[in-house]
Short mmCIF file of C-alpha atoms in Angstrom, two decimals:
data_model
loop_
_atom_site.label_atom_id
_atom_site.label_comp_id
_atom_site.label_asym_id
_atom_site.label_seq_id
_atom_site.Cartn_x
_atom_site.Cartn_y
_atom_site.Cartn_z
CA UNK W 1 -16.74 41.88 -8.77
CA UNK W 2 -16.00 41.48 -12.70
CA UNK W 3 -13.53 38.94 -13.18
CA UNK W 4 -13.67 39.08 -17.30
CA UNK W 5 -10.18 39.70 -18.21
CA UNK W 6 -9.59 42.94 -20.22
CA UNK W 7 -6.97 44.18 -22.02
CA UNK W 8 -4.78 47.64 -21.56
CA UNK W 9 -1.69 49.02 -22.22
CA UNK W 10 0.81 49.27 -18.99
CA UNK W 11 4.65 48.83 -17.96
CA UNK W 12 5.53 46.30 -16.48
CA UNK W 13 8.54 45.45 -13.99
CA UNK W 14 11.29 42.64 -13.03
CA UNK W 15 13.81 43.12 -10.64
CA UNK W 16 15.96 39.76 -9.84
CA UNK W 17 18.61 39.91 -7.30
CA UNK W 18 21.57 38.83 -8.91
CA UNK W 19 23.85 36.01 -7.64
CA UNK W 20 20.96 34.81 -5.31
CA UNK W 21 21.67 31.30 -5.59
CA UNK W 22 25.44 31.31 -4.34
CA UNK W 23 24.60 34.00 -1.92
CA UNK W 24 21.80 31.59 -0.56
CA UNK W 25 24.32 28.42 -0.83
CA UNK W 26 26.75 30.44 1.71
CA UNK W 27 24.10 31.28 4.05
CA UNK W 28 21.99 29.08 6.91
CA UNK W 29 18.57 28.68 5.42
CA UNK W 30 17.11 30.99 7.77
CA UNK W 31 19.39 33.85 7.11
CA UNK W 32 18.66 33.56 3.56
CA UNK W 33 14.99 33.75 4.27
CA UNK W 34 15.71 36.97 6.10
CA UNK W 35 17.80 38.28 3.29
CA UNK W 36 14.99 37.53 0.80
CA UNK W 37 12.01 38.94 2.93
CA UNK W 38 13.87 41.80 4.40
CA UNK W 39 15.10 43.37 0.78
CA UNK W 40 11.49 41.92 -1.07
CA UNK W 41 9.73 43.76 1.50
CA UNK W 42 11.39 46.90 1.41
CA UNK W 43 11.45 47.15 -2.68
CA UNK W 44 7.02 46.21 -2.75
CA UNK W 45 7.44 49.23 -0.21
CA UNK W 46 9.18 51.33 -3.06
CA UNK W 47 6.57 50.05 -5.86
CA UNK W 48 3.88 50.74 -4.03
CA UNK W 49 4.62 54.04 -3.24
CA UNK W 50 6.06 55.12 -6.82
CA UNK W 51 2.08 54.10 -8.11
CA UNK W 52 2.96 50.72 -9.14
CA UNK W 53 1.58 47.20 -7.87
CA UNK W 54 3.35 43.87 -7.13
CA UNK W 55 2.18 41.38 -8.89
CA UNK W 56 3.82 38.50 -7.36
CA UNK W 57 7.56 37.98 -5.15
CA UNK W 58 9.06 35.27 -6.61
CA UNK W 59 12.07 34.54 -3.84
CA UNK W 60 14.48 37.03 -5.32
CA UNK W 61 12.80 38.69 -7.60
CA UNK W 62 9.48 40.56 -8.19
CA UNK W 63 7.15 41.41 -11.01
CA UNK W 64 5.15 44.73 -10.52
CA UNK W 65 3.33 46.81 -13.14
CA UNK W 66 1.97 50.11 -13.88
CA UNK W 67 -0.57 51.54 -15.16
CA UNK W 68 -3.19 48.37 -14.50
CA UNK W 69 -5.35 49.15 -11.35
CA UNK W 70 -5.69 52.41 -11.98
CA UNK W 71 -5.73 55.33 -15.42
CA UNK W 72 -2.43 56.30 -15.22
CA UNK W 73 -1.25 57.46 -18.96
CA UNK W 74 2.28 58.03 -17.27
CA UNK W 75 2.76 54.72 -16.31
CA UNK W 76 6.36 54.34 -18.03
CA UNK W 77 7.56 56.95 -16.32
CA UNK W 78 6.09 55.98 -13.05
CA UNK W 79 7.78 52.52 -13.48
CA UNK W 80 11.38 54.26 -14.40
CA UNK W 81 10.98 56.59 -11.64
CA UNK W 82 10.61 53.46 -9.38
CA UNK W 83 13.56 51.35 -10.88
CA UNK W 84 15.39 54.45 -10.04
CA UNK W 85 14.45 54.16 -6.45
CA UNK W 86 15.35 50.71 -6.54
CA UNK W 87 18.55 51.29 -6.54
CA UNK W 88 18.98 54.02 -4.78
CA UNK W 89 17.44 51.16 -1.87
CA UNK W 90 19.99 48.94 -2.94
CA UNK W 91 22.75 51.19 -1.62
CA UNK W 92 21.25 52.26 1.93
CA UNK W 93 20.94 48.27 2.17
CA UNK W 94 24.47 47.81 1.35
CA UNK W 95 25.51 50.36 3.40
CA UNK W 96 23.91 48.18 6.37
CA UNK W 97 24.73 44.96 5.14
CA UNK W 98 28.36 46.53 4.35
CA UNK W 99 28.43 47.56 7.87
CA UNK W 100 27.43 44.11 9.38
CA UNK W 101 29.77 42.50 6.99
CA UNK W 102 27.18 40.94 5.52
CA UNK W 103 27.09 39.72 1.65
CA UNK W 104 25.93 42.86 -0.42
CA UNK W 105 23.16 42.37 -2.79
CA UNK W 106 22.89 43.67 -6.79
CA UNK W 107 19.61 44.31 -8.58
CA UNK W 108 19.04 43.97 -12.16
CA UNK W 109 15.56 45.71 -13.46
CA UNK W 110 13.98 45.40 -17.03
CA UNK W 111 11.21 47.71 -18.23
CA UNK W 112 8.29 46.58 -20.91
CA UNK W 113 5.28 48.72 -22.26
CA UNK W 114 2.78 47.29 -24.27
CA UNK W 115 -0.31 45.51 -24.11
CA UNK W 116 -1.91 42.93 -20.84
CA UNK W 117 -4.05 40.79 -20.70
CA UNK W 118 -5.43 41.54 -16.85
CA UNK W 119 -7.67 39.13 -15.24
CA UNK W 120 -8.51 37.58 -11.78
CA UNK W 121 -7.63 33.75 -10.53
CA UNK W 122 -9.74 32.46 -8.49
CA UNK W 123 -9.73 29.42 -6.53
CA UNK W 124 -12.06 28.40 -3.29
CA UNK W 125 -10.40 31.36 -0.70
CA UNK W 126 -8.56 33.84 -2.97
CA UNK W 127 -9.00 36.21 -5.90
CA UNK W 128 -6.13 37.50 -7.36
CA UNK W 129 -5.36 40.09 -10.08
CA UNK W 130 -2.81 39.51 -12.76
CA UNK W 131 -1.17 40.00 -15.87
CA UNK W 132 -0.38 37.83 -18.85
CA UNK W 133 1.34 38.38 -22.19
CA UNK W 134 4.52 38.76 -23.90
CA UNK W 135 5.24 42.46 -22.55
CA UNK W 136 5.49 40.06 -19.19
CA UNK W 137 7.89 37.97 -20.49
CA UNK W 138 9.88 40.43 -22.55
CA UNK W 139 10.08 42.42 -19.25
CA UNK W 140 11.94 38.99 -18.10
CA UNK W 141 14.06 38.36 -21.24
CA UNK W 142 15.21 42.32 -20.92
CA UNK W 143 16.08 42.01 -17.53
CA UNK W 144 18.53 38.82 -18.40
CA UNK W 145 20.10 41.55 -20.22
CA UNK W 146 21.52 43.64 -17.71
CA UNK W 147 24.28 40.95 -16.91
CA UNK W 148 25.02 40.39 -20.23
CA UNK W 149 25.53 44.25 -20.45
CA UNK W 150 26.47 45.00 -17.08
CA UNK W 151 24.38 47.57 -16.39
CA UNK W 152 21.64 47.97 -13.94
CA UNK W 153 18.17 49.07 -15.53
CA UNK W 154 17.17 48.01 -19.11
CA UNK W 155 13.82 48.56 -21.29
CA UNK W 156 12.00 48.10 -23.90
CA UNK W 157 12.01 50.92 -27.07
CA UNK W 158 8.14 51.34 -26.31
CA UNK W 159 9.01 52.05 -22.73
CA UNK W 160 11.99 54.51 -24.40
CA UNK W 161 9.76 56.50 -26.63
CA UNK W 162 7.20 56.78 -24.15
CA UNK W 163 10.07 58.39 -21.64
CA UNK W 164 12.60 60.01 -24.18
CA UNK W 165 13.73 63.58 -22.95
CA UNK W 166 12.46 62.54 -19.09
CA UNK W 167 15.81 60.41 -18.34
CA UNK W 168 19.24 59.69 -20.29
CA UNK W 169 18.77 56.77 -21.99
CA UNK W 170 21.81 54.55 -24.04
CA UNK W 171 20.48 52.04 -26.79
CA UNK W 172 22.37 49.06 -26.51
CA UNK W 173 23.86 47.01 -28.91
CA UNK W 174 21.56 44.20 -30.74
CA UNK W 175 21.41 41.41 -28.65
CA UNK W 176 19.66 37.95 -28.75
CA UNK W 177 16.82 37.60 -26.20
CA UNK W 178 15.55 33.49 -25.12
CA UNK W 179 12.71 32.43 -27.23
CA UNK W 180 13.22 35.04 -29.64
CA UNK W 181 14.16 35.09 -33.55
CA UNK W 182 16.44 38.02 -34.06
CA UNK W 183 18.01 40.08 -32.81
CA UNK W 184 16.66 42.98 -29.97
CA UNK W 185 17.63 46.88 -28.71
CA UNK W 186 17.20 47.29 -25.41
CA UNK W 187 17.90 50.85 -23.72
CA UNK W 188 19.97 51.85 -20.74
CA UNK W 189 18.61 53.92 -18.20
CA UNK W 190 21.45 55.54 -16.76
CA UNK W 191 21.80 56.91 -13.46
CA UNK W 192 20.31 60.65 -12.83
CA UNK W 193 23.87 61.86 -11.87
CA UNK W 194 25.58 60.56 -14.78
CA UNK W 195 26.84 63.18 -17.06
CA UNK W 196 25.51 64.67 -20.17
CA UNK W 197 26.72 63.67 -23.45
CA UNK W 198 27.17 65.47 -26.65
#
């Protein structure tokens, strides 16, 4: 196996579930395990099958790209097609939750396209692939956004261009983003039922 890192041009994905932390303080420890698996699970489930791969769960939250493993020149699209079905999850399992009255849950998704650095980690039992770079951690700092916004799905304008005339996008107002000079426009995927706009 070649474990020289490389470096290619891919989309990359966070999803955090919002409001984790107080949902987790009201629930027994257990039950917020089952929370955490139950909804990670079923989202890696949605990745996987939209053509992306998870990178790594991170308790209520995942990273996932697209666009790595394999040649797949659509990967932007791929990965707004799946933050789509994210949250189109998220309401069948809030209709259960809902139904349980249980707590319901709220994703918030950024988008980033640009260029990885992909490589494996090794240590005595494992080899693992992943990605490094600041189109990881703008993916991060974008996703942040959507509270500050409100909205559910942001991205990155190289993500935008790369999907304009696919999906109804809304650019954002400038906004600052951590570790960053400046000021940044991210883009709003809306929802595919939303209304056209003239």
């Amino acid at each position: 196996m070649n474990h020289e890192a490389k470096r290619i041009n891919a989309t990359v994905l966070m999803c955090d579930m919002r409001g984790f932390t107080a949902l987790v303080d009201a629930l027994d420890p257990i039950e917020a395990m089952k929370l955490a698996t139950s909804v990670m699970s079923e989202l890696g489930r949605v990745v996987e099958e939209s053509g992306g791969v998870v990178d790594k769960f991170m308790g209520d939250g995942l990273l996932a790209h697209f666009g790595v493993e394999q040649d797949d020149t659509l990967h932007a699209l791929s990965a707004c097609n799946c933050a789509l079905r994210i949250k189109e999850s998220e309401i069948l399992i809030n209709a259960m939750r809902y139904s349980e009255s249980l707590p319901v849950i709220s994703m918030g998704i950024g988008l980033c396209t640009g260029p990885l650095a992909v490589g494996m980690i090794t240590t005595k039992n494992k080899v693992e692939l992943s990605v490094f770079g600041d189109t990881v951690n703008m993916a991060s700092r974008i996703e942040n956004l959507t509270r500050l916004f409100q909205v559910d799905i942001l991205m990155s304008s190289q993500t935008a261009a790369q999907v304009e005339g696919h999906f109804q996008l809304k650019a954002m107002p400038p906004a600052k983003l951590r570790g960053k000079s400046g000021e940044y426009v991210s883009h709003w995927l809306l929802p595919v039922n939303t209304p056209a706009t003239t």
